[in-house]
Coordinates of C-alpha atoms in Angstrom, one line a residue:
X822 CA -233.3 -181.3 216.2
X823 CA -231.2 -181.8 219.3
X824 CA -231.5 -178.0 220.4
X825 CA -235.1 -179.0 220.6
X826 CA -234.9 -182.1 222.6
X827 CA -233.0 -180.0 225.2
X828 CA -235.6 -177.4 225.0
X829 CA -238.4 -180.1 226.1
X830 CA -236.1 -181.2 228.7
X831 CA -236.2 -177.7 230.1
X832 CA -239.8 -177.5 230.2
X833 CA -240.0 -181.0 231.7
X834 CA -237.6 -179.4 234.5
X835 CA -240.0 -176.3 234.6
X836 CA -243.1 -178.2 235.1
X837 CA -241.6 -180.3 238.0
X838 CA -240.1 -177.3 239.6
X839 CA -243.7 -176.2 239.7
X840 CA -245.2 -179.8 240.9
X841 CA -247.3 -180.0 237.8
X842 CA -248.9 -183.4 237.2
X843 CA -246.8 -186.3 235.1
X844 CA -249.9 -186.3 232.7
X845 CA -250.0 -182.6 232.5
X846 CA -246.5 -182.7 231.7
X847 CA -246.7 -185.3 228.8
X848 CA -249.8 -183.3 227.4
X849 CA -247.5 -180.1 227.5
X850 CA -244.8 -181.6 226.0
X851 CA -246.6 -183.0 223.2
X852 CA -248.3 -179.8 222.3
X853 CA -245.0 -178.1 222.3
X854 CA -243.3 -180.5 219.8
X855 CA -246.7 -180.6 217.5
X856 CA -245.9 -176.6 217.5
X857 CA -242.2 -177.3 216.3
X858 CA -243.2 -179.9 214.0
X859 CA -245.8 -177.7 212.5
X860 CA -243.4 -174.9 211.8
X861 CA -241.1 -177.2 210.2
X862 CA -238.9 -177.9 213.2
X863 CA -237.9 -174.3 213.8
X864 CA -236.9 -173.3 217.3
X865 CA -239.9 -171.5 219.2
X866 CA -237.4 -169.0 220.0
X867 CA -237.4 -168.0 216.3
X868 CA -241.2 -167.9 216.2
X869 CA -243.6 -165.6 217.9
X870 CA -247.3 -164.5 218.6
X871 CA -248.1 -164.8 214.8
X872 CA -246.8 -168.2 214.4
X873 CA -248.6 -169.3 217.7
X874 CA -251.9 -167.9 216.3
X875 CA -251.0 -169.8 213.1
X876 CA -251.1 -173.2 214.7
X877 CA -253.9 -172.5 217.2
X878 CA -256.1 -171.7 213.8
X879 CA -254.8 -174.7 212.1
X880 CA -256.0 -177.0 214.8
X881 CA -259.5 -175.3 214.8
X882 CA -260.1 -174.9 210.9
X883 CA -258.0 -177.9 209.6
X884 CA -258.1 -180.5 212.8
X885 CA -261.6 -179.6 214.1
X886 CA -260.6 -180.1 217.7
X887 CA -262.9 -179.0 220.6
X888 CA -262.3 -176.0 222.2
X889 CA -261.1 -177.8 225.6
X890 CA -258.5 -179.0 223.3
X891 CA -257.5 -175.9 221.8
X892 CA -257.6 -174.4 225.4
X893 CA -255.0 -177.0 226.4
X894 CA -252.4 -176.2 223.3
X895 CA -252.7 -172.6 224.1
X896 CA -251.9 -173.1 228.0
X897 CA -248.7 -175.3 226.8
X898 CA -247.6 -172.6 224.6
X899 CA -248.1 -169.8 226.7
X900 CA -246.2 -172.1 229.3
X901 CA -243.5 -172.4 227.1
X902 CA -242.7 -168.8 226.0
X903 CA -243.5 -167.3 229.8
X904 CA -242.0 -169.9 232.0
X905 CA -239.1 -171.4 229.9
X906 CA -238.1 -168.9 227.2
X907 CA -239.1 -165.9 229.4
X908 CA -240.8 -164.2 226.5
X909 CA -244.2 -162.6 226.7
X910 CA -246.4 -162.9 223.5
X911 CA -248.6 -160.2 222.0
X912 CA -252.3 -160.9 222.7
X913 CA -253.4 -163.3 220.2
X914 CA -256.2 -161.8 218.9
X915 CA -256.0 -163.4 215.6
X916 CA -256.9 -166.8 216.6
X917 CA -259.9 -168.6 215.2
X918 CA -261.3 -170.2 218.6
X919 CA -262.7 -173.5 218.4
X920 CA -266.5 -173.4 219.0
X921 CA -267.7 -174.5 222.4
X922 CA -271.1 -176.0 222.1
X923 CA -273.5 -175.6 225.1
X924 CA -274.7 -179.0 225.5
X925 CA -276.6 -180.8 228.7
X926 CA -274.6 -183.5 230.4
X927 CA -275.6 -186.9 229.6
X928 CA -277.3 -188.5 232.8
X929 CA -278.8 -191.9 233.4
X930 CA -281.5 -192.7 235.2
X931 CA -281.2 -194.6 238.6
X932 CA -282.5 -198.0 236.8
X933 CA -280.0 -197.5 234.3
X934 CA -277.2 -196.9 236.5
X935 CA -278.3 -200.1 238.3
X936 CA -278.0 -201.9 235.1
X937 CA -274.8 -200.7 234.2
X938 CA -273.1 -201.9 237.8
X939 CA -274.9 -205.2 237.5
X940 CA -272.6 -205.9 234.6
X941 CA -269.6 -205.0 236.5
X942 CA -267.4 -207.1 239.1
X943 CA -264.3 -206.8 241.1
X944 CA -262.3 -203.6 241.2
X945 CA -264.3 -202.0 238.4
X946 CA -267.4 -202.3 240.1
X947 CA -266.0 -200.7 243.3
X948 CA -264.5 -197.6 241.4
X949 CA -267.8 -197.3 239.3
X950 CA -269.7 -197.2 242.9
X951 CA -267.3 -194.5 243.9
X952 CA -267.8 -192.3 240.8
X953 CA -271.8 -192.5 241.1
X954 CA -272.0 -192.8 245.0
X955 CA -269.1 -190.2 245.6
X956 CA -269.0 -188.0 242.7
X957 CA -265.5 -188.4 242.1
X958 CA -263.9 -188.2 238.6
X959 CA -262.3 -191.4 237.5
X960 CA -258.8 -190.5 237.9
X961 CA -259.6 -189.2 241.3
X962 CA -260.8 -192.9 242.1
X963 CA -257.9 -194.5 240.8
X964 CA -255.5 -192.0 243.0
X965 CA -256.8 -192.7 246.2
X966 CA -254.7 -193.9 249.1
X967 CA -255.4 -196.1 251.9
X968 CA -255.5 -193.0 254.4
X969 CA -257.9 -191.2 252.0
X970 CA -260.9 -193.3 253.2
X971 CA -262.5 -192.8 256.7
X972 CA -265.1 -195.9 257.1
X973 CA -266.2 -194.8 260.2
X974 CA -267.0 -191.2 259.5
X975 CA -268.0 -192.6 255.9
X976 CA -265.6 -189.9 254.4
X977 CA -263.7 -189.9 251.0
X978 CA -260.8 -187.3 251.0
X979 CA -259.9 -186.4 247.7
X980 CA -256.5 -184.8 247.6
X981 CA -255.0 -182.6 244.6
X982 CA -258.1 -183.0 242.4
X983 CA -258.8 -181.0 239.6
X984 CA -257.1 -177.5 240.3
X985 CA -254.9 -178.8 242.3
X986 CA -257.5 -178.6 245.2
X987 CA -258.6 -181.1 248.0
X988 CA -262.1 -181.7 249.0
X989 CA -264.3 -184.1 251.3
X990 CA -267.0 -186.1 249.7
X991 CA -269.6 -188.7 251.2
X992 CA -268.9 -192.3 251.1
X993 CA -271.9 -194.4 250.5
X994 CA -272.6 -196.6 253.3
X995 CA -273.1 -199.9 250.8
X996 CA -269.7 -199.2 249.9
X997 CA -268.0 -199.8 253.3
X998 CA -267.9 -203.6 253.5
X999 CA -266.7 -203.9 250.0
X1000 CA -264.0 -201.2 250.5
X1001 CA -263.0 -203.0 254.0
X1002 CA -262.5 -206.1 251.9
X1003 CA -260.3 -204.1 249.1
X1004 CA -258.2 -202.6 251.9
X1005 CA -257.6 -206.1 253.4
X1006 CA -256.4 -207.1 249.9
X1007 CA -254.3 -204.0 249.5
X1008 CA -252.4 -204.7 252.7
X1009 CA -251.5 -208.4 251.7
X1010 CA -250.5 -207.5 248.2
X1011 CA -248.4 -204.8 250.0
X1012 CA -246.7 -207.2 252.4
X1013 CA -246.1 -209.5 249.3
X1014 CA -244.8 -206.6 247.5
X1015 CA -242.2 -205.4 250.0
X1016 CA -241.0 -208.9 250.3
X1017 CA -240.0 -208.8 246.7
X1018 CA -238.6 -205.1 246.4
X1019 CA -241.2 -203.1 245.1
X1020 CA -243.6 -202.4 247.8
X1021 CA -243.3 -198.5 247.4
X1022 CA -245.2 -195.9 245.7
X1023 CA -244.6 -192.7 244.1
X1024 CA -245.2 -189.6 246.9
X1025 CA -246.7 -186.1 245.8
X1026 CA -244.0 -183.5 245.6
X1027 CA -241.0 -183.3 248.0
X1028 CA -242.5 -186.0 250.5
X1029 CA -239.8 -188.7 249.2
X1030 CA -237.0 -186.6 250.5
X1031 CA -238.2 -185.3 253.4
X1032 CA -239.6 -188.8 254.5
X1033 CA -237.4 -191.6 252.6
X1034 CA -239.4 -194.5 254.0
X1035 CA -242.8 -193.1 253.6
X1036 CA -243.5 -194.9 250.3
X1037 CA -243.5 -198.1 252.1
X1038 CA -246.2 -197.0 254.3
X1039 CA -249.5 -198.8 254.2
X1040 CA -251.3 -195.3 254.5
X1041 CA -249.7 -194.2 251.0
X1042 CA -250.6 -197.3 249.0
X1043 CA -253.3 -196.9 246.2
X1044 CA -256.6 -198.7 247.2
X1045 CA -256.6 -200.0 243.6
X1046 CA -253.3 -201.0 242.8
X1047 CA -252.0 -202.3 239.6
X1048 CA -251.4 -206.2 238.9
X1049 CA -247.8 -205.6 238.4
X1050 CA -245.0 -203.0 239.4
X1051 CA -243.6 -200.4 236.8
X1052 CA -241.0 -198.2 236.7
X1053 CA -241.5 -194.8 237.6
X1054 CA -241.0 -192.4 234.5
X1055 CA -239.4 -189.8 236.7
X1056 CA -237.2 -191.6 239.5
X1057 CA -236.9 -194.8 237.7
X1058 CA -237.7 -197.1 240.8
X1059 CA -239.6 -200.0 240.7
X1060 CA -243.1 -199.1 242.0
X1061 CA -246.6 -200.1 242.7
X1062 CA -249.0 -197.9 240.7
X1063 CA -252.5 -197.6 240.4
X1064 CA -254.8 -199.3 237.9
X1065 CA -254.5 -198.3 234.3
X1066 CA -257.0 -195.5 233.3
X1067 CA -257.7 -197.3 230.1
X1068 CA -258.5 -200.6 232.0
X1069 CA -261.3 -199.2 233.8
X1070 CA -262.6 -197.1 231.0
X1071 CA -263.0 -200.3 228.8
X1072 CA -264.6 -202.3 231.5
X1073 CA -267.0 -199.5 232.3
X1074 CA -267.8 -199.2 228.5
X1075 CA -268.2 -202.7 228.1
X1076 CA -270.8 -202.9 230.8
X1077 CA -272.7 -200.1 229.3
X1078 CA -272.9 -201.5 225.9
X1079 CA -274.0 -204.8 227.9
X1080 CA -276.8 -203.1 229.9
X1081 CA -278.2 -201.8 226.3
X1082 CA -277.6 -198.1 227.4
X1083 CA -278.0 -196.2 223.7
X1084 CA -276.9 -192.6 225.5
X1085 CA -273.2 -191.5 224.7
X1086 CA -272.3 -192.3 228.4
X1087 CA -268.8 -192.8 229.7
X1088 CA -267.4 -192.9 233.3
X1089 CA -267.7 -189.2 233.6
X1090 CA -271.6 -189.7 233.3
X1091 CA -271.7 -191.4 236.9
X1092 CA -270.3 -188.1 238.2
X1093 CA -273.3 -186.4 236.0
X1094 CA -275.6 -189.0 237.7
X1095 CA -274.7 -188.4 241.5
X1096 CA -274.8 -184.4 241.2
X1097 CA -278.5 -184.7 239.4
X1098 CA -279.9 -187.7 241.5
X1099 CA -279.0 -185.7 244.5
X1100 CA -280.9 -182.6 243.4
X1101 CA -283.7 -184.8 242.6
X1102 CA -283.7 -186.1 246.2
X1103 CA -284.2 -182.6 247.5
X1104 CA -280.5 -181.7 248.4
X1105 CA -279.7 -177.9 247.8
X1106 CA -277.6 -176.8 244.7
X1107 CA -274.8 -175.4 247.6
X1108 CA -274.3 -179.0 248.9
X1109 CA -274.1 -180.5 245.5
X1110 CA -271.8 -178.0 244.4
X1111 CA -269.2 -178.4 247.6
X1112 CA -269.3 -182.1 246.9
X1113 CA -268.3 -182.2 243.5
X1114 CA -266.4 -179.0 243.9
X1115 CA -267.2 -176.5 241.6
X1116 CA -266.1 -172.9 242.1
X1117 CA -269.5 -171.2 241.6
X1118 CA -273.1 -172.6 241.6
X1119 CA -273.6 -171.2 238.0
X1120 CA -271.8 -174.2 236.9
X1121 CA -273.8 -176.5 239.1
X1122 CA -277.0 -175.0 237.9
X1123 CA -276.7 -176.7 234.3
X1124 CA -277.9 -179.9 236.3
X1125 CA -281.0 -178.5 237.1
X1126 CA -281.8 -178.8 233.4
X1127 CA -282.0 -182.3 233.2
X1128 CA -284.2 -182.8 236.4
X1129 CA -287.9 -184.0 235.7
X1130 CA -289.1 -180.8 236.8
X1131 CA -289.3 -177.2 236.3
X1132 CA -290.5 -176.2 232.7
X1133 CA -290.7 -179.7 231.5
X1134 CA -292.7 -181.1 234.4
X1135 CA -295.4 -179.3 232.4
X1136 CA -298.1 -181.4 231.0
X1137 CA -298.0 -181.4 227.4
X1138 CA -301.1 -180.2 225.6
X1139 CA -301.5 -183.2 223.4
X1140 CA -301.9 -185.4 226.6

């Protein structure tokens, strides 16, 4: 399978040239590897549209994957054929599509949110506060740099969010003092890391080449750094990465259980709560759309269906 190993390296190089995130690179390479194994390790150059359709149908029918998972696998294979192999696949009409059920988002009440937060402390508490108070996705919170928070203007700048887009959202006043203390801690830990030779962080795209010393600037440091340095998977250098996603997810899941919440809540639930509670407080839907950065108001309107008004504000005839 040596020729397939070289192919995956070509995929990685093509994605890095186009500035795809490392996380997306891992996911795409994983799907391409599964596609090759599914077809008995045949090289994708020997396969075509029918073989791609067979793999995607297998995911939906035998593996019962979610619609978003099947769509991600399709995106990975289209990238492989179009950007790496320079092959345009015929329209995949024979694919059995995984169904995407129409579900309302899980939303906690304000009291439930407070109960969950009461079972958190330290950095996980501050991160959960940003998820709920600023409407951030969990990875957006973990990737925040020191320069992205404006305590005086109460703003958070989310750079390179979902869809490679930037946006500005609100910073809750109640988080300003905890964030200020966190930033002071980051500065102290950064000085210690610099003295021991691992004070740098990864920089987006080509900035590391343009500004060779920028990775040591305090402004580029992560607000929620990992406890230990790790080796950058692309450059091989020792760097200060942000906290692990799994660590935050585990802490918040434990807090949800400790709070006695029976709803299927997660880190992302706080973002749903942010949007819903803003609408409950009288914010217009356009403002909420800009803060959570959906492309159109139609997506944001789903939160109006979980408000305690409208049709379900009617009094039941039994009462």
